[in-house]
Amino acid sequence: MKMEADIIIVGGGVIGSSIAYHLQKDGYDGKVIVFERDKVYEYASTPRSAGGIRQLFTTDINIQLSRFSLQAYKAFPQTMAVDGEPAEIDFKQRGYLFLATEEMLPRLEIHMKIQNKYGVPSQLLQKNELLDIIPELNINDLAGGLYCAEDGYLDPYSVMQGYIRCAKKLGAEYIYDDVDTILSEQDAITGVRLRNGREYRAPIVVNCAGAWAPLLSEQMGLPLPVVPLPRQVFQFDIVQPLRKYLPLTIDPTGVYFRHEGEKLIAGFSEDREPGYDFTWKRSYFMEELWPILAARIPNFEQAKIERGWAGLYDFNTQDHNAIIGRYPGMKGYYVAFGFSGHGMQQAPAVGVGLSELIRTGKYKSIDLTPLRVERFAENDLIMEDAVV
Ligand SMILES: Cc1cc2nc3c(=O)[nH]c(=O)nc-3n(C[C@H](O)[C@H](O)[C@H](O)COP(=O)(O)OP(=O)(O)OC[C@H]3O[C@@H](n4cnc5c(N)ncnc54)[C@H](O)[C@@H]3O)c2cc1C
């Protein structure tokens, strides 16, 4: 067997698999190999994600990415069907809602205007209108909220599996092995070396290794400002069900919550040391989150925590946004990581964009240039005001 490919993708999570799928779908006729070291995706970020899909961003590029991806997710069951079987991803368009105090509202109004410019149907809700969305909400300290009814949440694992299935069907090969090093000679990519010593040759390598991606890049002497940042999610049940299903709701404190089936999940971006740490603490939920949740919705007072988990953000320490495109000075090296907690809502657009860039040398459907590697050296950072 020849250990050669035209394109090697390192990391078969939602980003790597979306890119693999789009390359094949767009008619790329070279050989694409995806290397994934964790066949059951135990520690990958994708299955540990909260699956929130929002267009409520404040930078042009993030709004465009989400808006593009939302259309893809709406059509996903049909476009990604295999042998007539729809690719269900449980996309619940129940809305996304930022709750706001009096001081927060003017800022959200500015956000809304930017979003509306791109056709996002976000709207400012008055205090009492919040009760139409969540009848049980305690609105005493609130002045209103920013709401987008088109947004919602989905099942990240199903999205990833949908991409994997279609990518494989169209000809991409998945090899479940660990990439040790990305290889290069004279400033050009030559392939990868696996942990078992085997080498695969390819002129193009796309680094989609998520929270582990910066290690591979740094090893090549091509560092990027991304660290693994642990994030906890908790699932709980309540005695008295809510009258309506929740949008993905962000409390003014930053605590978020939504339905997960008939149960609920909640999380918060707490201060954590970077590291590959997958521990989660029941006590954190009880001491930090539960008081906030119970004060916001009385039904949450009787929350019974059922389980929790921790996953990693591939966190860009400079501007908290993805880094996508060619790495300057290293021919054939492409990156797509640093998603900083919003990769699910960007995966379809990133797949389309990188497929175009790799195949044709430029973006066509969506311009991802603002997220280029060079922006750090050029001091042209993307400062997003709506980070969760
Ligand atoms: C708790 C939590 C909540 C989140 N909530 C949201 C949300 O609400 N909305 C949203 O849009 N995003 C959310 N995200 C972010 C989103 O999940 C990620 O941005 C997205 O899943 C990143 O996908 P990925 O494919 O880049 O990474 P991953 O899914 O981690 O995939 C990378 C893959 O690379 C593999 N790999 C790594 N190193 C190697 C190697 N050397 N060789 C071979 N394989 C390798 C890994 O095994 C892994 O499977 C959340 C993330 C977390 C952790």
Coordinates of C-alpha atoms and ligand atoms in Angstrom, one line a residue:
M1 CA 0.0 0.0 0.0
K2 CA 1.3 3.4 -0.9
M3 CA 1.3 5.7 2.0
E4 CA 0.6 8.9 0.1
A5 CA -2.2 11.4 -0.1
D6 CA -2.9 14.7 -1.8
I7 CA -4.4 16.2 1.3
I8 CA -4.0 15.1 4.9
I9 CA -6.4 16.4 7.5
V10 CA -5.2 16.0 11.1
G11 CA -8.3 15.7 13.4
G12 CA -11.6 14.2 12.4
G13 CA -13.9 16.3 14.7
V14 CA -16.6 18.5 13.3
I15 CA -14.1 20.9 11.7
G16 CA -11.8 18.4 10.0
S17 CA -14.8 16.3 8.9
S18 CA -16.7 19.3 7.5
I19 CA -13.6 20.2 5.4
A20 CA -13.1 16.6 4.3
Y21 CA -16.7 16.4 3.2
H22 CA -16.7 19.7 1.4
L23 CA -13.5 18.9 -0.5
Q24 CA -15.1 15.7 -1.8
K25 CA -18.5 17.2 -2.5
D26 CA -16.9 20.1 -4.4
G27 CA -15.4 17.6 -6.8
Y28 CA -11.8 17.4 -5.5
D29 CA -10.4 14.3 -7.1
G30 CA -7.2 13.8 -5.2
K31 CA -6.8 11.5 -2.3
V32 CA -7.9 12.9 1.1
I33 CA -6.9 11.1 4.3
V34 CA -8.2 12.2 7.7
F35 CA -6.2 11.1 10.7
E36 CA -8.1 10.8 13.9
R37 CA -6.5 9.3 17.0
D38 CA -9.6 8.9 19.2
K39 CA -12.0 6.6 17.3
V40 CA -14.8 7.0 19.9
Y41 CA -14.1 10.8 20.2
E42 CA -14.0 10.5 24.0
Y43 CA -12.1 13.7 24.6
A44 CA -12.8 15.6 21.4
S45 CA -14.5 19.0 21.9
T46 CA -17.3 18.3 19.5
P47 CA -19.4 15.7 21.4
R48 CA -18.8 17.7 24.6
S49 CA -20.2 20.9 23.2
A50 CA -23.4 22.6 24.3
G51 CA -24.4 22.8 20.6
G52 CA -25.6 26.4 20.7
I53 CA -26.2 28.0 17.3
R54 CA -26.5 31.8 17.4
Q55 CA -26.2 34.7 15.0
L56 CA -26.0 37.1 17.9
F57 CA -22.4 38.1 17.3
T58 CA -21.0 41.6 16.9
T59 CA -18.2 41.2 14.3
D60 CA -19.0 41.0 10.6
I61 CA -17.1 37.8 10.1
N62 CA -18.7 35.9 13.0
I63 CA -22.2 37.0 12.0
Q64 CA -21.6 35.9 8.4
L65 CA -20.1 32.6 9.5
S66 CA -23.1 31.8 11.7
R67 CA -25.7 33.0 9.2
F68 CA -24.1 30.8 6.5
S69 CA -23.9 27.8 8.8
L70 CA -27.5 28.2 10.0
Q71 CA -28.8 27.7 6.5
A72 CA -26.7 24.6 6.2
Y73 CA -28.0 23.2 9.4
K74 CA -31.6 23.8 8.5
A75 CA -31.1 21.7 5.3
F76 CA -28.7 19.2 7.0
P77 CA -31.1 16.2 7.3
Q78 CA -31.8 16.3 3.6
T79 CA -28.5 17.4 2.1
M80 CA -26.5 14.9 4.2
A81 CA -28.9 12.0 3.9
V82 CA -27.3 8.7 3.0
D83 CA -29.2 6.1 1.0
G84 CA -32.4 8.1 1.6
E85 CA -32.0 8.1 5.4
P86 CA -32.1 11.7 6.7
A87 CA -29.1 12.9 8.8
E88 CA -31.1 14.0 11.9
I89 CA -29.2 16.5 14.0
D90 CA -32.0 17.5 16.4
F91 CA -31.8 21.2 15.4
K92 CA -34.2 23.0 17.7
Q93 CA -34.8 26.5 16.4
R94 CA -36.1 27.7 19.8
G95 CA -34.2 30.9 19.7
Y96 CA -31.2 32.4 21.5
L97 CA -31.7 35.0 24.2
F98 CA -29.3 37.4 26.0
L99 CA -31.0 38.7 29.1
A100 CA -30.1 42.2 30.0
T101 CA -30.1 44.6 32.9
E102 CA -30.7 48.4 32.3
E103 CA -27.0 49.1 31.8
M104 CA -26.6 46.3 29.3
L105 CA -29.4 47.2 27.0
P106 CA -27.7 50.1 25.0
R107 CA -24.9 47.8 24.1
L108 CA -27.3 45.1 22.9
E109 CA -29.1 47.6 20.8
I110 CA -25.8 48.4 19.0
H111 CA -25.2 44.6 18.5
M112 CA -28.7 44.2 17.1
K113 CA -28.1 47.0 14.5
I114 CA -24.9 45.2 13.3
Q115 CA -26.8 41.9 13.1
N116 CA -29.8 43.3 11.3
K117 CA -27.4 44.8 8.6
Y118 CA -26.7 41.1 7.6
G119 CA -30.4 40.1 7.6
V120 CA -30.3 38.5 11.1
P121 CA -33.8 38.9 12.5
S122 CA -32.6 39.7 16.0
Q123 CA -34.8 42.0 18.1
L124 CA -34.7 43.8 21.4
L125 CA -37.4 42.6 23.8
Q126 CA -38.9 44.7 26.5
K127 CA -39.0 43.5 30.1
N128 CA -42.5 42.1 29.9
E129 CA -42.0 40.5 26.5
L130 CA -39.4 38.2 28.0
L131 CA -42.3 36.4 29.7
D132 CA -43.8 35.5 26.4
I133 CA -40.6 33.5 25.8
I134 CA -40.1 32.2 29.3
P135 CA -43.3 32.6 31.4
E136 CA -41.6 31.6 34.7
L137 CA -38.7 34.1 34.3
N138 CA -37.8 36.4 37.2
I139 CA -37.6 39.7 35.5
N140 CA -37.3 41.9 38.6
D141 CA -33.7 43.0 37.8
L142 CA -34.0 42.8 34.0
A143 CA -34.8 45.5 31.5
G144 CA -35.2 43.4 28.4
G145 CA -33.1 41.1 26.2
L146 CA -31.7 40.5 22.7
Y147 CA -33.5 37.6 21.0
C148 CA -33.2 35.8 17.7
A149 CA -36.0 33.3 17.1
E150 CA -34.1 31.6 14.2
D151 CA -31.3 30.4 16.4
G152 CA -31.3 27.5 18.8
Y153 CA -29.3 24.4 19.5
L154 CA -28.5 21.0 18.0
D155 CA -26.8 17.7 18.7
P156 CA -23.1 18.2 17.9
Y157 CA -22.3 14.5 17.8
S158 CA -24.9 13.8 15.1
V159 CA -23.5 16.7 13.0
M160 CA -20.0 15.3 13.2
Q161 CA -21.2 11.8 12.3
G162 CA -23.2 13.2 9.4
Y163 CA -20.1 14.8 8.0
I164 CA -18.0 11.7 8.6
R165 CA -20.5 9.4 6.9
C166 CA -20.8 11.6 3.8
A167 CA -17.1 12.3 3.6
K168 CA -16.3 8.6 3.7
K169 CA -19.1 7.8 1.2
L170 CA -17.6 10.3 -1.2
G171 CA -14.2 8.9 -1.0
A172 CA -12.3 10.4 2.0
E173 CA -10.3 7.8 4.0
Y174 CA -10.3 7.9 7.8
I175 CA -7.3 6.4 9.5
Y176 CA -7.6 6.0 13.3
D177 CA -4.1 6.8 14.3
D178 CA -2.1 9.4 16.2
V179 CA -0.2 12.0 14.2
D180 CA 3.1 12.7 16.0
T181 CA 4.6 15.3 13.7
I182 CA 3.7 17.3 10.7
L183 CA 6.7 17.0 8.3
S184 CA 8.2 19.6 6.1
E185 CA 11.3 20.2 4.0
Q186 CA 12.6 23.6 2.9
D187 CA 9.5 25.5 3.9
A188 CA 7.1 23.1 2.2
I189 CA 4.9 20.4 3.8
T190 CA 5.8 16.8 3.0
G191 CA 3.4 14.8 5.1
V192 CA 3.0 13.4 8.6
R193 CA 4.7 11.0 10.9
L194 CA 2.5 8.8 13.1
R195 CA 3.2 8.0 16.7
N196 CA 4.0 4.4 15.5
G197 CA 6.8 5.8 13.3
R198 CA 5.0 5.3 10.0
E199 CA 5.1 8.2 7.5
Y200 CA 2.5 9.3 5.1
R201 CA 3.5 11.7 2.3
A202 CA 1.3 14.6 1.2
P203 CA 2.0 18.2 -0.1
I204 CA -0.9 19.6 1.9
V205 CA -1.7 19.2 5.6
V206 CA -4.7 20.8 7.3
N207 CA -4.3 21.1 11.1
C208 CA -7.8 20.6 12.6
A209 CA -6.6 18.9 15.8
G210 CA -8.7 21.3 18.0
A211 CA -7.3 21.8 21.5
W212 CA -4.2 19.7 20.5
A213 CA -3.6 21.6 17.3
P214 CA -1.3 24.3 18.7
L215 CA 1.1 21.6 20.0
L216 CA 1.6 20.2 16.5
S217 CA 2.1 23.7 15.1
E218 CA 4.5 24.7 17.7
Q219 CA 6.5 21.5 17.2
M220 CA 7.1 22.7 13.6
G221 CA 8.3 26.1 14.9
L222 CA 5.0 27.7 13.7
P223 CA 3.3 28.8 17.0
L224 CA -0.2 30.2 17.3
P225 CA -1.8 31.8 20.4
V226 CA -4.2 29.0 21.3
V227 CA -4.4 27.1 24.6
P228 CA -6.7 24.3 25.8
L229 CA -9.3 25.8 28.2
P230 CA -11.5 23.5 30.3
R231 CA -15.2 24.2 30.3
Q232 CA -17.9 22.4 32.4
V233 CA -21.5 21.6 31.5
F234 CA -24.1 20.2 33.9
Q235 CA -27.3 18.4 33.2
F236 CA -30.1 18.6 35.7
D237 CA -33.8 17.8 36.1
I238 CA -36.6 19.7 37.8
V239 CA -39.8 18.7 39.5
Q240 CA -42.1 21.3 38.0
P241 CA -41.6 21.4 34.2
L242 CA -41.5 24.7 32.4
R243 CA -44.5 25.7 30.3
K244 CA -42.4 26.2 27.2
Y245 CA -39.2 24.9 25.8
L246 CA -36.3 27.3 26.4
P247 CA -34.3 29.2 24.0
L248 CA -30.6 29.0 24.7
T249 CA -30.6 31.7 27.3
I250 CA -27.7 33.7 28.7
D251 CA -28.3 35.2 32.1
P252 CA -26.7 38.7 32.7
T253 CA -24.1 36.8 34.9
G254 CA -23.0 34.8 31.9
V255 CA -24.6 31.5 33.1
Y256 CA -26.3 29.8 30.2
F257 CA -29.1 27.2 30.2
R258 CA -31.3 25.4 27.7
H259 CA -33.4 22.3 27.4
E260 CA -31.7 19.0 26.6
G261 CA -34.6 16.7 25.7
E262 CA -37.0 17.1 28.7
K263 CA -34.0 17.8 31.0
L264 CA -31.9 20.9 31.2
I265 CA -28.2 21.8 30.8
A266 CA -26.3 24.8 32.1
G267 CA -22.8 26.1 32.0
F268 CA -20.6 29.1 32.6
S269 CA -17.2 30.3 31.3
E270 CA -15.4 30.4 34.6
D271 CA -11.8 31.4 35.2
R272 CA -9.7 28.3 34.7
E273 CA -6.1 27.6 34.2
P274 CA -5.4 26.3 30.7
G275 CA -4.6 22.6 30.5
Y276 CA -5.9 19.2 29.4
D277 CA -8.1 18.8 32.4
F278 CA -11.4 16.9 32.0
T279 CA -12.6 17.0 35.6
W280 CA -15.9 18.5 36.5
K281 CA -17.2 19.3 40.0
R282 CA -20.7 18.7 41.2
S283 CA -19.9 21.2 44.0
Y284 CA -19.2 23.9 41.4
F285 CA -22.8 23.5 40.1
M286 CA -24.3 23.6 43.6
E287 CA -22.2 26.5 44.9
E288 CA -21.9 28.7 41.8
L289 CA -24.5 28.0 39.2
W290 CA -27.5 26.7 41.1
P291 CA -28.1 29.9 43.2
I292 CA -28.1 32.0 39.9
L293 CA -30.4 29.5 38.1
A294 CA -32.8 29.3 41.1
A295 CA -33.0 33.1 41.4
R296 CA -33.7 33.4 37.7
I297 CA -36.4 30.7 37.3
P298 CA -38.2 29.5 40.5
N299 CA -38.7 26.0 39.0
F300 CA -34.9 25.6 39.1
E301 CA -34.9 25.8 42.9
Q302 CA -35.5 22.0 43.0
A303 CA -32.8 21.2 40.5
K304 CA -31.5 17.7 40.7
I305 CA -28.1 17.4 39.2
E306 CA -27.8 14.2 37.1
R307 CA -24.4 14.4 35.4
G308 CA -21.8 16.7 34.2
W309 CA -18.8 16.8 31.9
A310 CA -15.9 19.0 31.0
G311 CA -14.6 19.7 27.5
L312 CA -11.9 21.9 26.0
Y313 CA -12.2 25.1 24.2
D314 CA -9.3 25.6 21.7
F315 CA -9.0 29.1 23.1
N316 CA -7.3 31.9 21.1
T317 CA -5.8 34.1 23.8
Q318 CA -5.4 37.1 21.5
D319 CA -8.9 37.7 20.1
H320 CA -11.0 34.7 21.0
N321 CA -11.7 33.8 17.3
A322 CA -10.9 31.0 14.9
I323 CA -7.6 31.1 13.0
I324 CA -8.2 29.8 9.4
G325 CA -6.2 29.7 6.3
R326 CA -2.6 29.2 5.0
Y327 CA 0.3 29.5 7.4
P328 CA 2.6 32.0 5.7
G329 CA 6.0 30.8 4.8
M330 CA 5.1 27.1 4.9
K331 CA 3.8 25.9 1.6
G332 CA 0.9 23.5 1.9
Y333 CA 0.2 24.1 5.6
Y334 CA -3.3 25.1 6.4
V335 CA -4.9 25.6 9.9
A336 CA -8.4 25.7 11.2
F337 CA -8.4 25.9 15.0
G338 CA -8.7 28.4 17.8
F339 CA -12.5 28.4 17.7
S340 CA -12.7 29.5 21.3
G341 CA -16.2 28.0 22.0
H342 CA -18.0 28.7 18.8
G343 CA -16.9 26.1 16.3
M344 CA -20.2 24.3 16.1
Q345 CA -21.9 27.3 14.7
Q346 CA -19.1 27.9 12.2
A347 CA -18.3 24.3 11.0
P348 CA -20.3 24.3 7.8
A349 CA -19.0 27.6 6.6
V350 CA -15.4 26.7 7.5
G351 CA -15.7 23.5 5.5
V352 CA -17.0 25.3 2.4
G353 CA -14.4 28.1 2.7
L354 CA -11.3 25.9 3.2
S355 CA -12.4 23.6 0.5
E356 CA -12.5 26.6 -1.9
L357 CA -9.2 28.0 -0.6
I358 CA -7.3 24.7 -1.0
R359 CA -8.8 23.8 -4.4
T360 CA -8.8 27.2 -6.1
G361 CA -6.5 29.4 -4.1
K362 CA -9.3 31.8 -3.0
Y363 CA -12.5 32.1 -1.1
K364 CA -15.7 32.3 -3.1
S365 CA -18.9 31.6 -1.1
I366 CA -17.7 33.1 2.1
D367 CA -14.6 35.2 2.6
L368 CA -12.7 33.9 5.7
T369 CA -9.7 36.3 5.1
P370 CA -10.4 38.3 8.3
L371 CA -9.5 35.1 10.3
R372 CA -6.1 34.6 8.5
V373 CA -3.0 33.7 10.5
E374 CA -1.3 37.0 9.5
R375 CA -3.7 39.1 11.5
F376 CA -1.6 38.7 14.6
A377 CA 1.6 40.1 13.0
E378 CA -0.5 42.8 11.3
N379 CA -2.2 43.7 14.5
D380 CA -5.5 43.4 12.7
L381 CA -7.4 41.4 15.4
I382 CA -11.1 40.6 15.4
M383 CA -12.5 41.9 18.6
E384 CA -15.8 40.2 19.3
D385 CA -18.1 41.8 21.9
A386 CA -20.5 38.9 22.4
V387 CA -18.3 36.1 23.8
V388 CA -20.0 33.3 25.8
Ligands
LIG1 C1 -18.2 22.6 27.0 C2 -18.2 23.2 25.6 C3 -19.3 23.9 25.1 C4 -19.3 24.4 23.8 N1 -20.4 25.0 23.4 C5 -20.5 25.4 22.1 C6 -21.7 26.0 21.6 O1 -22.7 26.2 22.3 N2 -21.7 26.5 20.3 C7 -20.6 26.3 19.5 O2 -20.7 26.7 18.3 N3 -19.5 25.7 19.9 C8 -19.4 25.3 21.2 N4 -18.3 24.7 21.7 C9 -17.1 24.7 20.8 C10 -17.1 23.6 19.8 O3 -17.5 22.4 20.4 C11 -15.8 23.4 19.1 O4 -15.4 24.7 18.6 C12 -15.8 22.4 18.0 O5 -16.3 21.2 18.4 C13 -14.3 22.2 17.6 O6 -14.3 21.1 16.7 P1 -12.9 20.6 16.2 O7 -13.2 19.6 15.2 O8 -12.0 21.7 15.9 O9 -12.3 19.9 17.5 P2 -12.5 18.5 18.1 O10 -13.9 18.1 18.1 O11 -11.8 18.5 19.4 O12 -11.7 17.6 17.1 C14 -10.3 17.5 17.0 C15 -9.9 16.1 16.8 O13 -8.5 16.0 16.6 C16 -8.1 14.8 17.1 N5 -6.6 14.9 17.3 C17 -6.0 15.8 18.1 N6 -4.6 15.6 18.0 C18 -4.5 14.6 17.1 C19 -3.3 14.0 16.5 N7 -2.1 14.4 16.9 N8 -3.5 13.0 15.6 C20 -4.8 12.6 15.2 N9 -5.9 13.2 15.7 C21 -5.7 14.2 16.6 C22 -8.8 14.7 18.4 O14 -8.9 13.4 18.9 C23 -10.2 15.3 18.1 O15 -11.1 14.2 17.7 C24 -18.2 24.2 22.9 C25 -17.1 23.5 23.4 C26 -17.1 23.0 24.7 C27 -15.9 22.2 25.2

